[in-house]
Amino acid sequence: MELPVIGQASGCSSSGCGGSSDQLAHLPAHIREKVHNHPCYSEEAHHHYARMHAAVAPACNIQCHYCNRKYDCANESRPGVVSELLTPDQAVRKILAVAANIPQMTVLGIAGPGDPLANPERTFETFRQLSEKAPDIKLCVSTNGLALPGLVERLCEYNIDHVTITINCIDPEVGAKIYPWIFWNNRRVKGRKAAEILIEQQQKGLEMLSARGVLVKVNSVMIPGVNDHHLEAVSKAVKARGAFLHNVMPLIAEPGHGTFFGLMGQRGPTHDELQTLQDKCAGDMAMMRHCRQCRADAVGMLGEDRGGDFTLDKVEAMEIDYAAAMQRRAEVQAAIEANREAQRKKTGETLVALSSLKRQKKGPRPVLMAVATSGGGIINQHFGHAREFLIYEASSTDVRFIGHRKTDLYCTGGDSCGEAETKLQKTLRALAGCEAVLCAKIGFEPWEQLERAGIQPNGEHAMEPIEEALAAVYAEMVAKGLPEREMTAVPYRASA
Amino acid sequence: MAYEIVESCVNCWACEPLCPSRAIFLPPGAAGPARPHFRIDARKCTECEGDYAEPQCAGICPIEGAILNGLGEPVNPPGSLTGIPPARLAEARAEIQAR
């Protein structure tokens, strides 16, 4: 299945070029229908819908240098980490409880903590029960791809129509620096040969799924000095084989995580490096930029984790009437859709007005802005409560979603796990490069410090749709006259 | 002769479903710092003889030194899984940090 290239044409007046609401507009209607309420596949949907991961799949059949197979940590939030490993029966109970209590939860994914397809019995038993008991939940799976070709038929049996494959390379020389070994045909295979087999299986699995009409997203971990220059070629290759979305994520490597890369001092990419690569790949296919690299047992909206509300003993005590819950879920989701439709209409009007700016001979420069939101696609979070900010680039032609930045990064543990930096200092560092931050409210002290750092705080657009508010703030800034951009050389690592 | 899993095991479960003799188990026990790790029932372990050319648990175990063979030697000694022999570790670290 060959997909059209997302438009990068100049003069695009909607927010669609590059990664915002209408990013998926180039896709056929049946695919848009499949992803419109999937928070991990549609940037716009992630403001409104929630997801959960069920940690039923512990075993893994490969070793990645960015992964530590000791996955049990309550304070870290990153892929491969979970607090409670579940049996399929326990997982199904928990999923029904979450779906009943969080009606905007549309998606259940199995993503680990190992590789779901290296645990086929546990993974497929969970899917089998769910397809019977909760037909209104979308099922998806995330895999390294090694066992994928042999399991495509079974995936199709349970209507798994979203599959994510992590593909970090198509060149075994590069692969050998990322994967020290794989377990293949009952033996350990090391080095270049291992990477060769893995790459072959990944590409074959991708082709087989595309041929069956299954939507495939490709995740790639950007590792400076290893695959950063190679990922453009990966993007082209996976698009040619039918992948519909590419998610380039920053490497997470900290010594405290105990991964090979963390212990050896491999650095992650800077925000700039990540964004530059994402922009390069965007010439080839739709890019996902809102990934939060969540835990293999995450629950809730992207960027939040309500897993603590649904531990095994809490779930055990809940009475769930799923038929009633399904009814309520349908109502809540219909209301969300009505709200989105209203927002779309409103935003469309603003952007048409904004687009008139581009008729100026020499367009004003673009500006990076940060937004504090707790969901719903509106500016509704207090600055001090925000644990992450969404970053947008406003220009004379559009408002483009760039990514998110966490203030507390991947560890929520106490002083023992981090340097003694205040939360405000961390936040200022996370906002490096931004010239405005929009939030519902903000205190006096952070206001002063933000201004001093050259970031204009703005609480005037509380409860307004994000893109509309950003467009208005940008228009104001342009009207006042944008200052010459000072290149602040604050190195800020996207992953550390 | 039997293989043995020692306390550096991280309980990743990779070996458990592969054992042709169903000899691998997670002993029940209190949670906490002294939580139990996977063990091999020495009476059941065949070292995969007759089933596989390579003992399966040691073939998939991601932790160097966590599985000992019948002679008490680590099947995956230091450097065997990362691909970097201990003697070259400092050099490799310097290379990686220069990226």
Coordinates of C-alpha atoms in Angstrom, one line a residue:
Chain A
M1 CA 0.0 0.0 0.0
E2 CA 1.7 3.2 -1.2
L3 CA 0.6 6.3 0.7
P4 CA 0.7 9.8 -0.6
V5 CA 3.3 12.1 0.9
I6 CA 1.9 14.6 3.4
G7 CA 1.8 18.1 1.9
Q8 CA 4.8 20.3 2.7
A9 CA 3.8 22.8 0.1
S10 CA 4.2 26.4 1.0
G11 CA 1.2 28.6 1.4
C12 CA -0.7 26.1 3.4
S13 CA -3.1 28.1 5.5
S14 CA -4.5 25.5 7.8
S15 CA -2.7 24.0 10.8
G16 CA -2.3 20.9 8.8
C17 CA 1.2 21.2 7.5
G18 CA 3.6 19.4 9.8
G19 CA 1.9 18.0 12.7
S20 CA -1.2 19.5 14.0
S21 CA -5.0 18.8 14.0
D22 CA -5.3 18.1 10.4
Q23 CA -2.1 16.3 10.0
L24 CA -3.8 13.2 8.9
A25 CA -5.9 14.9 6.3
H26 CA -4.0 13.3 3.4
L27 CA -5.1 9.8 4.5
P28 CA -8.0 8.0 3.0
A29 CA -11.3 8.4 4.8
H30 CA -11.4 4.8 6.2
I31 CA -8.0 5.3 7.8
R32 CA -8.9 8.7 9.2
E33 CA -12.0 7.0 10.7
K34 CA -9.7 4.4 12.4
V35 CA -7.4 6.9 14.0
H36 CA -9.7 9.9 14.7
N37 CA -10.1 8.9 18.4
H38 CA -6.8 7.2 18.9
P39 CA -4.6 9.3 21.1
C40 CA -1.4 7.7 20.0
Y41 CA -2.1 8.0 16.3
S42 CA -3.7 11.4 16.0
E43 CA -2.2 14.5 17.6
E44 CA -5.6 16.2 17.8
A45 CA -7.2 13.1 19.4
H46 CA -4.7 13.0 22.2
H47 CA -6.2 16.2 23.7
H48 CA -9.5 14.4 24.1
Y49 CA -9.0 10.6 24.5
A50 CA -7.2 8.4 26.9
R51 CA -5.3 5.1 26.5
M52 CA -4.0 2.4 28.7
H53 CA -1.3 -0.2 28.4
A54 CA -1.7 -3.6 30.0
A55 CA 1.5 -5.1 31.3
V56 CA 1.0 -8.7 30.4
A57 CA 4.1 -9.4 28.3
P58 CA 7.2 -9.7 30.4
A59 CA 9.6 -11.8 28.2
C60 CA 11.7 -10.3 25.4
N61 CA 13.5 -11.9 22.5
I62 CA 16.1 -9.2 21.8
Q63 CA 18.3 -6.9 23.8
C64 CA 18.3 -3.2 23.0
H65 CA 21.1 -1.0 24.4
Y66 CA 18.6 1.5 25.6
C67 CA 16.6 -1.0 27.6
N68 CA 17.2 -2.4 31.1
R69 CA 15.3 -5.7 31.5
K70 CA 14.8 -4.9 35.2
Y71 CA 11.6 -3.1 34.7
D72 CA 10.0 -2.8 38.1
C73 CA 10.2 0.9 39.2
A74 CA 7.3 2.9 40.5
N75 CA 9.0 6.3 40.1
E76 CA 10.2 6.2 36.5
S77 CA 8.0 6.8 33.5
R78 CA 9.5 5.4 30.3
P79 CA 8.9 2.5 28.0
G80 CA 9.6 -0.9 29.5
V81 CA 8.9 0.1 33.1
V82 CA 5.9 -1.3 35.1
S83 CA 4.9 -1.7 38.7
E84 CA 2.7 -4.8 38.5
L85 CA 2.9 -7.6 36.0
L86 CA -0.6 -9.0 35.2
T87 CA -2.0 -12.3 34.1
P88 CA -4.4 -12.0 31.1
D89 CA -7.4 -12.5 33.5
Q90 CA -6.1 -9.7 35.9
A91 CA -5.4 -7.5 32.9
V92 CA -8.9 -7.9 31.5
R93 CA -10.5 -7.0 34.9
K94 CA -8.3 -3.9 35.2
I95 CA -9.1 -2.8 31.6
L96 CA -12.8 -3.1 32.1
A97 CA -12.5 -1.1 35.4
V98 CA -10.5 1.6 33.7
A99 CA -12.9 1.8 30.7
A100 CA -15.8 2.1 33.1
N101 CA -14.2 4.8 35.1
I102 CA -12.5 6.8 32.3
P103 CA -15.1 6.8 29.6
Q104 CA -12.8 8.7 27.2
M105 CA -10.4 5.7 27.2
T106 CA -10.7 4.4 23.7
V107 CA -7.5 2.4 23.3
L108 CA -5.9 -0.6 24.9
G109 CA -2.4 -1.4 23.9
I110 CA 0.0 -4.2 24.9
A111 CA 3.5 -2.8 24.8
G112 CA 5.5 -4.9 27.3
P113 CA 7.3 -4.6 29.6
G114 CA 9.0 -7.1 27.2
D115 CA 7.9 -7.7 23.7
P116 CA 4.2 -8.6 23.3
L117 CA 4.9 -11.0 20.5
A118 CA 7.5 -12.8 22.5
N119 CA 4.7 -13.7 24.9
P120 CA 2.1 -14.7 22.3
E121 CA -0.1 -16.8 24.7
R122 CA -0.5 -14.0 27.3
T123 CA -0.9 -11.3 24.7
F124 CA -3.5 -13.1 22.5
E125 CA -5.5 -14.4 25.5
T126 CA -5.9 -10.8 26.7
F127 CA -7.0 -9.7 23.2
R128 CA -9.4 -12.7 22.9
Q129 CA -11.2 -11.9 26.1
L130 CA -11.4 -8.2 25.3
S131 CA -12.7 -8.6 21.8
E132 CA -15.7 -10.5 23.5
K133 CA -16.2 -8.4 26.6
A134 CA -15.4 -4.9 25.4
P135 CA -16.0 -4.6 21.7
D136 CA -15.9 -0.8 21.9
I137 CA -12.2 -0.7 22.8
K138 CA -9.6 -0.5 20.1
L139 CA -6.8 -3.0 20.5
C140 CA -3.3 -2.3 19.5
V141 CA 0.1 -3.8 20.0
S142 CA 3.7 -2.6 19.9
T143 CA 6.6 -4.8 19.0
N144 CA 10.2 -5.0 18.0
G145 CA 9.1 -7.0 15.0
L146 CA 11.3 -10.1 15.4
A147 CA 8.4 -12.5 15.8
L148 CA 5.9 -10.4 13.8
P149 CA 5.8 -12.3 10.4
G150 CA 4.8 -15.5 12.1
L151 CA 2.0 -13.9 14.1
V152 CA 0.4 -11.6 11.5
E153 CA -2.5 -14.1 10.9
R154 CA -3.3 -14.3 14.6
L155 CA -3.2 -10.5 15.0
C156 CA -5.8 -10.2 12.2
E157 CA -8.0 -12.8 13.9
Y158 CA -8.6 -10.4 16.8
N159 CA -9.1 -7.3 14.7
I160 CA -5.9 -5.7 15.9
D161 CA -5.8 -2.8 13.5
H162 CA -3.1 -0.7 14.9
V163 CA 0.4 -2.1 15.2
T164 CA 3.5 -0.2 16.2
I165 CA 6.9 -1.5 15.2
T166 CA 10.1 -0.1 16.6
I167 CA 12.5 0.2 13.7
N168 CA 15.8 2.0 14.5
C169 CA 17.7 1.0 11.4
I170 CA 17.7 -0.7 8.0
D171 CA 21.5 -1.1 7.9
P172 CA 22.9 -4.0 10.0
E173 CA 26.1 -2.0 10.6
V174 CA 24.0 0.6 12.5
G175 CA 21.9 -2.2 14.0
A176 CA 24.9 -3.9 15.6
K177 CA 25.5 -0.8 17.6
I178 CA 22.0 -0.8 19.0
Y179 CA 21.2 -4.5 19.4
P180 CA 23.9 -6.7 20.9
W181 CA 21.9 -9.9 20.4
I182 CA 18.6 -11.5 19.5
F183 CA 17.1 -14.9 20.4
W184 CA 16.2 -16.6 17.1
N185 CA 15.2 -20.1 16.3
N186 CA 16.1 -21.2 19.8
R187 CA 19.6 -19.8 19.9
R188 CA 21.3 -16.5 20.7
V189 CA 22.6 -14.7 17.7
K190 CA 25.0 -11.8 18.2
G191 CA 26.4 -8.8 16.3
R192 CA 25.8 -7.9 12.7
K193 CA 24.1 -11.2 11.9
A194 CA 21.5 -10.5 14.7
A195 CA 20.8 -7.1 13.3
E196 CA 20.4 -8.5 9.8
I197 CA 17.8 -11.0 10.9
L198 CA 15.9 -8.5 13.0
I199 CA 15.8 -5.9 10.2
E200 CA 14.6 -8.6 7.7
Q201 CA 11.8 -9.7 10.0
Q202 CA 10.7 -6.1 10.8
Q203 CA 10.5 -5.1 7.1
K204 CA 8.7 -8.4 6.2
G205 CA 6.2 -7.9 9.1
L206 CA 5.6 -4.3 8.0
E207 CA 4.8 -5.4 4.5
M208 CA 2.5 -8.2 5.5
L209 CA 0.5 -6.0 7.8
S210 CA 0.2 -3.2 5.2
A211 CA -1.0 -5.8 2.6
R212 CA -3.8 -6.7 5.0
G213 CA -4.8 -3.1 5.6
V214 CA -3.5 -3.0 9.2
L215 CA -2.3 0.5 10.2
V216 CA 1.3 0.5 11.1
K217 CA 3.1 3.2 12.9
V218 CA 6.9 3.0 13.1
N219 CA 8.7 4.2 16.2
S220 CA 12.4 5.1 15.9
V221 CA 14.7 6.0 18.8
M222 CA 17.1 8.8 17.8
I223 CA 20.5 8.0 19.1
P224 CA 23.1 10.7 18.4
G225 CA 26.2 9.3 16.6
V226 CA 24.5 6.0 16.0
N227 CA 21.4 6.3 13.8
D228 CA 20.7 10.0 13.7
H229 CA 21.9 10.4 10.1
H230 CA 20.3 7.1 9.2
L231 CA 16.7 7.7 10.3
E232 CA 15.8 9.7 7.2
A233 CA 16.6 6.6 5.1
V234 CA 14.5 4.5 7.6
S235 CA 11.6 6.9 7.1
K236 CA 11.7 6.5 3.3
A237 CA 12.0 2.8 3.5
V238 CA 9.1 2.2 6.0
K239 CA 6.9 4.6 4.0
A240 CA 7.6 2.6 0.9
R241 CA 6.5 -0.6 2.7
G242 CA 3.3 1.0 3.8
A243 CA 3.8 2.5 7.3
F244 CA 1.4 5.5 7.7
L245 CA 3.0 7.4 10.5
H246 CA 6.6 7.8 11.8
N247 CA 7.4 8.6 15.4
V248 CA 11.0 9.7 15.9
M249 CA 11.6 9.7 19.7
P250 CA 14.6 10.9 21.7
L251 CA 16.8 8.3 23.3
I252 CA 16.3 8.2 27.1
A253 CA 19.6 7.3 28.7
E254 CA 20.5 8.0 32.3
P255 CA 23.1 6.1 34.3
G256 CA 20.4 5.6 37.0
H257 CA 18.3 3.6 34.6
G258 CA 20.9 0.9 34.4
T259 CA 20.7 0.6 30.6
F260 CA 23.9 -0.1 28.5
F261 CA 23.7 3.3 26.9
G262 CA 22.9 5.0 30.2
L263 CA 25.9 3.4 32.0
M264 CA 28.2 4.0 29.1
G265 CA 27.4 7.7 28.9
Q266 CA 25.6 7.7 25.5
R267 CA 23.9 11.1 25.2
G268 CA 20.4 11.7 24.0
P269 CA 19.5 14.3 21.3
T270 CA 18.9 18.0 22.1
H271 CA 15.5 19.5 21.4
D272 CA 16.9 21.1 18.3
E273 CA 18.5 18.0 17.0
L274 CA 15.3 16.1 17.5
Q275 CA 13.1 18.7 15.8
T276 CA 15.5 19.1 12.9
L277 CA 15.5 15.4 12.2
Q278 CA 11.7 15.2 12.6
D279 CA 11.3 18.0 10.1
K280 CA 13.7 16.2 7.6
C281 CA 11.7 13.0 7.9
A282 CA 8.4 15.0 7.6
G283 CA 9.3 15.4 3.9
D284 CA 8.7 11.7 3.5
M285 CA 5.7 10.9 5.6
A286 CA 3.4 12.0 8.4
M287 CA 5.3 12.5 11.6
M288 CA 4.1 12.0 15.1
R289 CA 5.4 14.5 17.6
H290 CA 3.1 14.1 20.6
C291 CA 4.5 10.8 21.9
R292 CA 5.1 10.7 25.6
Q293 CA 7.2 7.5 25.6
C294 CA 4.9 6.1 28.3
R295 CA 5.3 3.2 30.7
A296 CA 4.2 -0.3 29.7
D297 CA 1.4 0.1 32.3
A298 CA 0.3 3.7 31.7
V299 CA -3.3 4.6 32.3
G300 CA -5.1 7.9 31.3
M301 CA -4.5 10.8 28.9
L302 CA -1.1 10.9 27.3
G303 CA 1.2 12.7 29.7
E304 CA -0.7 11.6 32.8
D305 CA -0.6 8.3 34.6
R306 CA -3.5 7.2 36.7
G307 CA -2.1 3.7 37.1
G308 CA -2.1 4.2 40.9
D309 CA -5.9 4.4 40.9
F310 CA -6.2 1.0 39.4
T311 CA -3.8 -1.3 41.2
L312 CA -4.9 -4.9 41.5
D313 CA -6.4 -4.6 45.0
K314 CA -8.3 -1.5 44.1
V315 CA -9.7 -3.1 40.9
E316 CA -10.6 -6.2 42.9
A317 CA -12.9 -4.1 45.1
M318 CA -14.7 -2.4 42.1
E319 CA -18.1 -3.5 40.9
I320 CA -18.2 -3.1 37.1
D321 CA -21.4 -3.3 35.0
Y322 CA -19.8 -3.2 31.6
A323 CA -23.0 -3.0 29.6
A324 CA -24.0 0.2 31.5
A325 CA -20.4 1.5 31.2
M326 CA -20.4 0.9 27.5
Q327 CA -23.6 3.0 27.2
R328 CA -22.0 5.8 29.2
R329 CA -18.8 5.6 27.2
A330 CA -20.7 6.0 24.0
E331 CA -22.5 9.1 25.4
V332 CA -19.3 10.7 26.7
Q333 CA -17.4 10.0 23.4
A334 CA -20.3 11.5 21.4
A335 CA -20.1 14.6 23.5
I336 CA -16.3 14.8 22.9
E337 CA -16.9 14.5 19.1
A338 CA -19.5 17.3 19.2
N339 CA -17.1 19.5 21.1
R340 CA -14.2 18.8 18.7
E341 CA -16.4 19.6 15.7
A342 CA -17.3 23.0 17.3
Q343 CA -13.6 23.7 18.0
R344 CA -12.7 22.8 14.5
K345 CA -15.1 25.3 13.1
K346 CA -14.0 28.0 15.4
T347 CA -10.2 27.4 14.8
G348 CA -10.8 27.3 11.1
E349 CA -12.2 30.8 11.1
T350 CA -9.2 32.2 13.1
L351 CA -6.7 30.6 10.9
V352 CA -8.2 32.0 7.8
A353 CA -7.9 35.4 9.3
L354 CA -4.3 34.7 10.4
S355 CA -3.3 33.5 6.9
S356 CA -3.9 37.0 5.6
L357 CA -0.6 37.9 7.4
K358 CA 1.4 35.9 4.9
R359 CA 0.5 38.4 2.2
Q360 CA 3.1 40.7 3.7
K361 CA 6.1 40.7 1.4
K362 CA 8.6 39.5 3.9
G363 CA 6.8 37.3 6.5
P364 CA 7.7 37.8 10.2
R365 CA 9.8 35.0 11.7
P366 CA 8.2 32.1 13.5
V367 CA 8.0 31.9 17.3
L368 CA 8.1 28.9 19.6
M369 CA 5.4 29.0 22.3
A370 CA 4.6 26.7 25.2
V371 CA 1.1 25.8 26.4
A372 CA -0.1 24.4 29.8
T373 CA -3.1 22.1 29.3
S374 CA -4.6 19.2 31.1
G375 CA -6.5 18.1 28.0
G376 CA -9.5 18.9 25.9
G377 CA -7.5 20.9 23.4
I378 CA -7.8 24.1 25.5
I379 CA -5.5 26.2 27.7
N380 CA -6.7 25.1 31.1
Q381 CA -3.8 24.4 33.4
H382 CA -2.1 26.5 36.1
F383 CA 1.5 27.1 35.2
G384 CA 2.7 25.7 38.6
H385 CA 0.7 22.5 38.1
A386 CA 2.0 21.7 34.7
R387 CA 4.4 18.8 34.6
E388 CA 4.8 19.1 30.9
F389 CA 4.2 21.8 28.3
L390 CA 3.1 21.4 24.7
I391 CA 5.4 23.3 22.3
Y392 CA 4.0 25.0 19.2
E393 CA 5.6 27.0 16.4
A394 CA 3.5 29.9 15.3
S395 CA 4.3 31.5 12.0
S396 CA 2.5 33.7 9.5
T397 CA 1.2 30.6 7.7
D398 CA 0.2 28.2 10.5
V399 CA 0.4 27.1 14.1
R400 CA 2.3 23.9 14.1
F401 CA 2.6 21.4 17.0
I402 CA 6.3 20.6 17.6
G403 CA 6.3 18.4 20.6
H404 CA 6.1 18.3 24.4
R405 CA 8.6 19.0 27.1
K406 CA 8.5 17.5 30.6
T407 CA 9.5 19.6 33.6
D408 CA 10.3 16.6 35.7
L409 CA 11.4 14.4 32.9
Y410 CA 11.3 10.7 33.4
C411 CA 11.7 10.3 37.1
T412 CA 9.1 11.4 39.6
G413 CA 11.1 10.2 42.6
G414 CA 12.3 12.3 45.5
D415 CA 15.6 14.1 46.0
S416 CA 17.5 10.9 46.0
C417 CA 17.1 10.4 42.3
G418 CA 17.9 13.8 40.9
E419 CA 20.0 16.8 41.3
A420 CA 18.8 19.5 43.7
E421 CA 17.3 21.8 41.1
T422 CA 14.1 23.6 41.9
K423 CA 11.0 22.8 39.9
L424 CA 10.9 26.3 38.5
Q425 CA 14.5 26.0 37.4
K426 CA 13.7 22.8 35.7
T427 CA 10.7 24.3 34.0
L428 CA 12.7 27.3 32.8
R429 CA 15.2 24.9 31.3
A430 CA 12.5 22.9 29.7
L431 CA 11.1 26.1 28.1
A432 CA 14.4 27.1 26.5
G433 CA 13.9 28.6 23.1
C434 CA 10.2 29.5 23.7
E435 CA 9.2 33.2 23.7
A436 CA 5.8 32.9 25.3
V437 CA 4.0 30.5 27.6
L438 CA 0.2 30.3 27.7
C439 CA -1.5 29.0 30.8
A440 CA -4.7 29.3 32.8
K441 CA -3.1 31.2 35.7
I442 CA 0.4 31.9 36.9
G443 CA 1.9 33.1 40.2
F444 CA 4.0 36.2 40.7
E445 CA 7.4 34.6 41.2
P446 CA 7.4 32.4 38.2
W447 CA 6.0 35.4 36.2
E448 CA 9.1 37.5 37.0
Q449 CA 11.6 34.7 36.4
L450 CA 10.0 33.9 33.1
E451 CA 10.2 37.5 31.9
R452 CA 13.8 37.6 33.0
A453 CA 14.4 34.5 30.9
G454 CA 12.8 36.2 27.9
I455 CA 9.7 34.1 28.0
Q456 CA 6.5 36.1 28.1
P457 CA 3.9 34.6 30.4
N458 CA 0.3 34.9 29.2
G459 CA -2.8 34.0 31.2
E460 CA -5.2 35.9 29.1
H461 CA -6.4 33.0 27.0
A462 CA -7.6 30.7 29.7
M463 CA -10.2 28.1 28.5
E464 CA -9.6 29.0 24.9
P465 CA -8.8 26.4 22.2
I466 CA -5.0 26.1 22.0
E467 CA -4.3 26.9 18.3
E468 CA -6.7 29.8 18.3
A469 CA -5.1 31.4 21.3
L470 CA -1.6 30.9 19.9
A471 CA -2.6 32.5 16.6
A472 CA -4.0 35.5 18.5
V473 CA -0.8 35.9 20.7
Y474 CA 1.4 35.5 17.6
A475 CA -0.7 38.2 15.8
E476 CA -0.2 40.5 18.8
M477 CA 3.5 39.9 18.9
V478 CA 3.8 40.6 15.2
A479 CA 1.8 43.8 15.5
K480 CA 4.1 45.0 18.3
G481 CA 7.1 44.0 16.2
L482 CA 9.0 40.9 16.9
P483 CA 12.4 41.5 18.5
E484 CA 15.5 40.1 16.7
R485 CA 15.9 36.6 17.7
E486 CA 18.7 36.1 20.2
M487 CA 20.2 32.6 19.8
T488 CA 20.2 31.5 23.4
A489 CA 22.8 28.8 23.5
V490 CA 21.3 26.9 26.4
P491 CA 22.0 23.3 25.6
Y492 CA 18.9 21.3 26.6
R493 CA 18.7 17.6 26.1
A494 CA 15.5 16.2 25.0
S495 CA 16.0 13.1 27.0
A496 CA 17.8 14.1 30.0
Chain B
M1 CA 23.8 -32.1 36.0
A2 CA 21.6 -29.0 36.1
Y3 CA 21.8 -25.3 35.4
E4 CA 21.3 -22.7 38.2
I5 CA 19.9 -19.2 38.4
V6 CA 21.6 -16.9 40.9
E7 CA 20.5 -13.8 42.7
S8 CA 21.5 -11.4 39.9
C9 CA 18.4 -12.6 38.1
V10 CA 16.1 -9.6 37.4
N11 CA 12.9 -11.7 37.1
C12 CA 12.3 -10.7 33.4
W13 CA 10.5 -14.0 32.7
A14 CA 12.3 -14.6 29.3
C15 CA 13.5 -18.1 30.3
E16 CA 10.4 -19.4 31.9
P17 CA 8.3 -20.2 28.9
L18 CA 11.2 -21.6 26.9
C19 CA 12.3 -24.4 29.3
P20 CA 11.4 -27.8 27.6
S21 CA 11.4 -29.5 31.0
R22 CA 9.3 -26.9 32.8
A23 CA 12.0 -26.7 35.4
I24 CA 12.0 -23.0 35.9
F25 CA 9.8 -21.5 38.6
L26 CA 9.3 -18.3 40.6
P27 CA 9.2 -19.3 44.3
P28 CA 6.5 -17.7 46.3
G29 CA 7.8 -15.4 49.0
A30 CA 7.6 -12.1 50.7
A31 CA 7.9 -8.9 48.6
G32 CA 10.5 -6.4 49.5
P33 CA 14.3 -6.2 49.0
A34 CA 14.8 -9.9 49.6
R35 CA 12.2 -10.8 47.0
P36 CA 12.7 -14.2 45.4
H37 CA 14.1 -14.7 41.9
F38 CA 13.5 -17.4 39.3
R39 CA 15.0 -20.8 40.1
I40 CA 15.7 -24.0 38.3
D41 CA 14.5 -27.3 39.7
A42 CA 17.7 -29.3 39.6
R43 CA 15.7 -32.6 39.5
K44 CA 13.9 -31.5 36.3
C45 CA 16.7 -29.7 34.4
T46 CA 18.2 -31.7 31.5
E47 CA 20.4 -28.9 30.3
C48 CA 18.1 -29.1 27.2
E49 CA 19.9 -32.3 26.1
G50 CA 18.0 -34.0 23.4
D51 CA 15.7 -30.9 22.9
Y52 CA 18.0 -28.1 21.8
A53 CA 21.6 -27.5 20.8
E54 CA 21.8 -24.6 23.2
P55 CA 20.4 -24.5 26.8
Q56 CA 17.4 -22.2 26.3
C57 CA 17.4 -20.3 29.6
A58 CA 21.1 -19.3 29.2
G59 CA 20.5 -18.6 25.5
I60 CA 17.9 -15.9 26.2
C61 CA 19.0 -14.6 29.6
P62 CA 19.8 -10.9 29.3
I63 CA 22.0 -10.7 32.5
E64 CA 25.6 -11.7 32.4
G65 CA 26.5 -14.1 35.1
A66 CA 22.9 -14.9 36.2
I67 CA 22.9 -18.5 35.0
L68 CA 25.6 -21.1 35.9
N69 CA 26.2 -24.3 34.2
G70 CA 26.5 -27.7 35.9
L71 CA 30.1 -26.9 36.9
G72 CA 29.0 -23.7 38.6
E73 CA 30.5 -21.5 35.8
P74 CA 28.7 -18.5 34.4
V75 CA 27.3 -19.4 30.9
N76 CA 27.3 -15.8 29.9
P77 CA 30.5 -14.3 31.4
P78 CA 31.2 -10.6 31.6
G79 CA 31.3 -8.9 28.2
S80 CA 29.7 -11.8 26.4
L81 CA 26.3 -10.2 26.1
T82 CA 27.2 -6.5 25.7
G83 CA 29.8 -7.6 23.1
I84 CA 32.5 -5.6 24.9
P85 CA 35.2 -7.5 26.7
P86 CA 36.1 -6.0 30.1
A87 CA 39.5 -5.1 28.9
R88 CA 38.0 -2.8 26.2
L89 CA 35.4 -1.3 28.4
A90 CA 37.1 2.1 29.1
E91 CA 37.9 2.5 25.5
A92 CA 34.4 1.7 24.4
R93 CA 33.0 4.2 27.0
A94 CA 35.2 6.9 25.7
E95 CA 34.0 6.3 22.1
I96 CA 30.4 6.3 23.1
Q97 CA 30.8 9.5 25.1
A98 CA 32.3 11.2 22.2
R99 CA 29.1 10.8 20.1

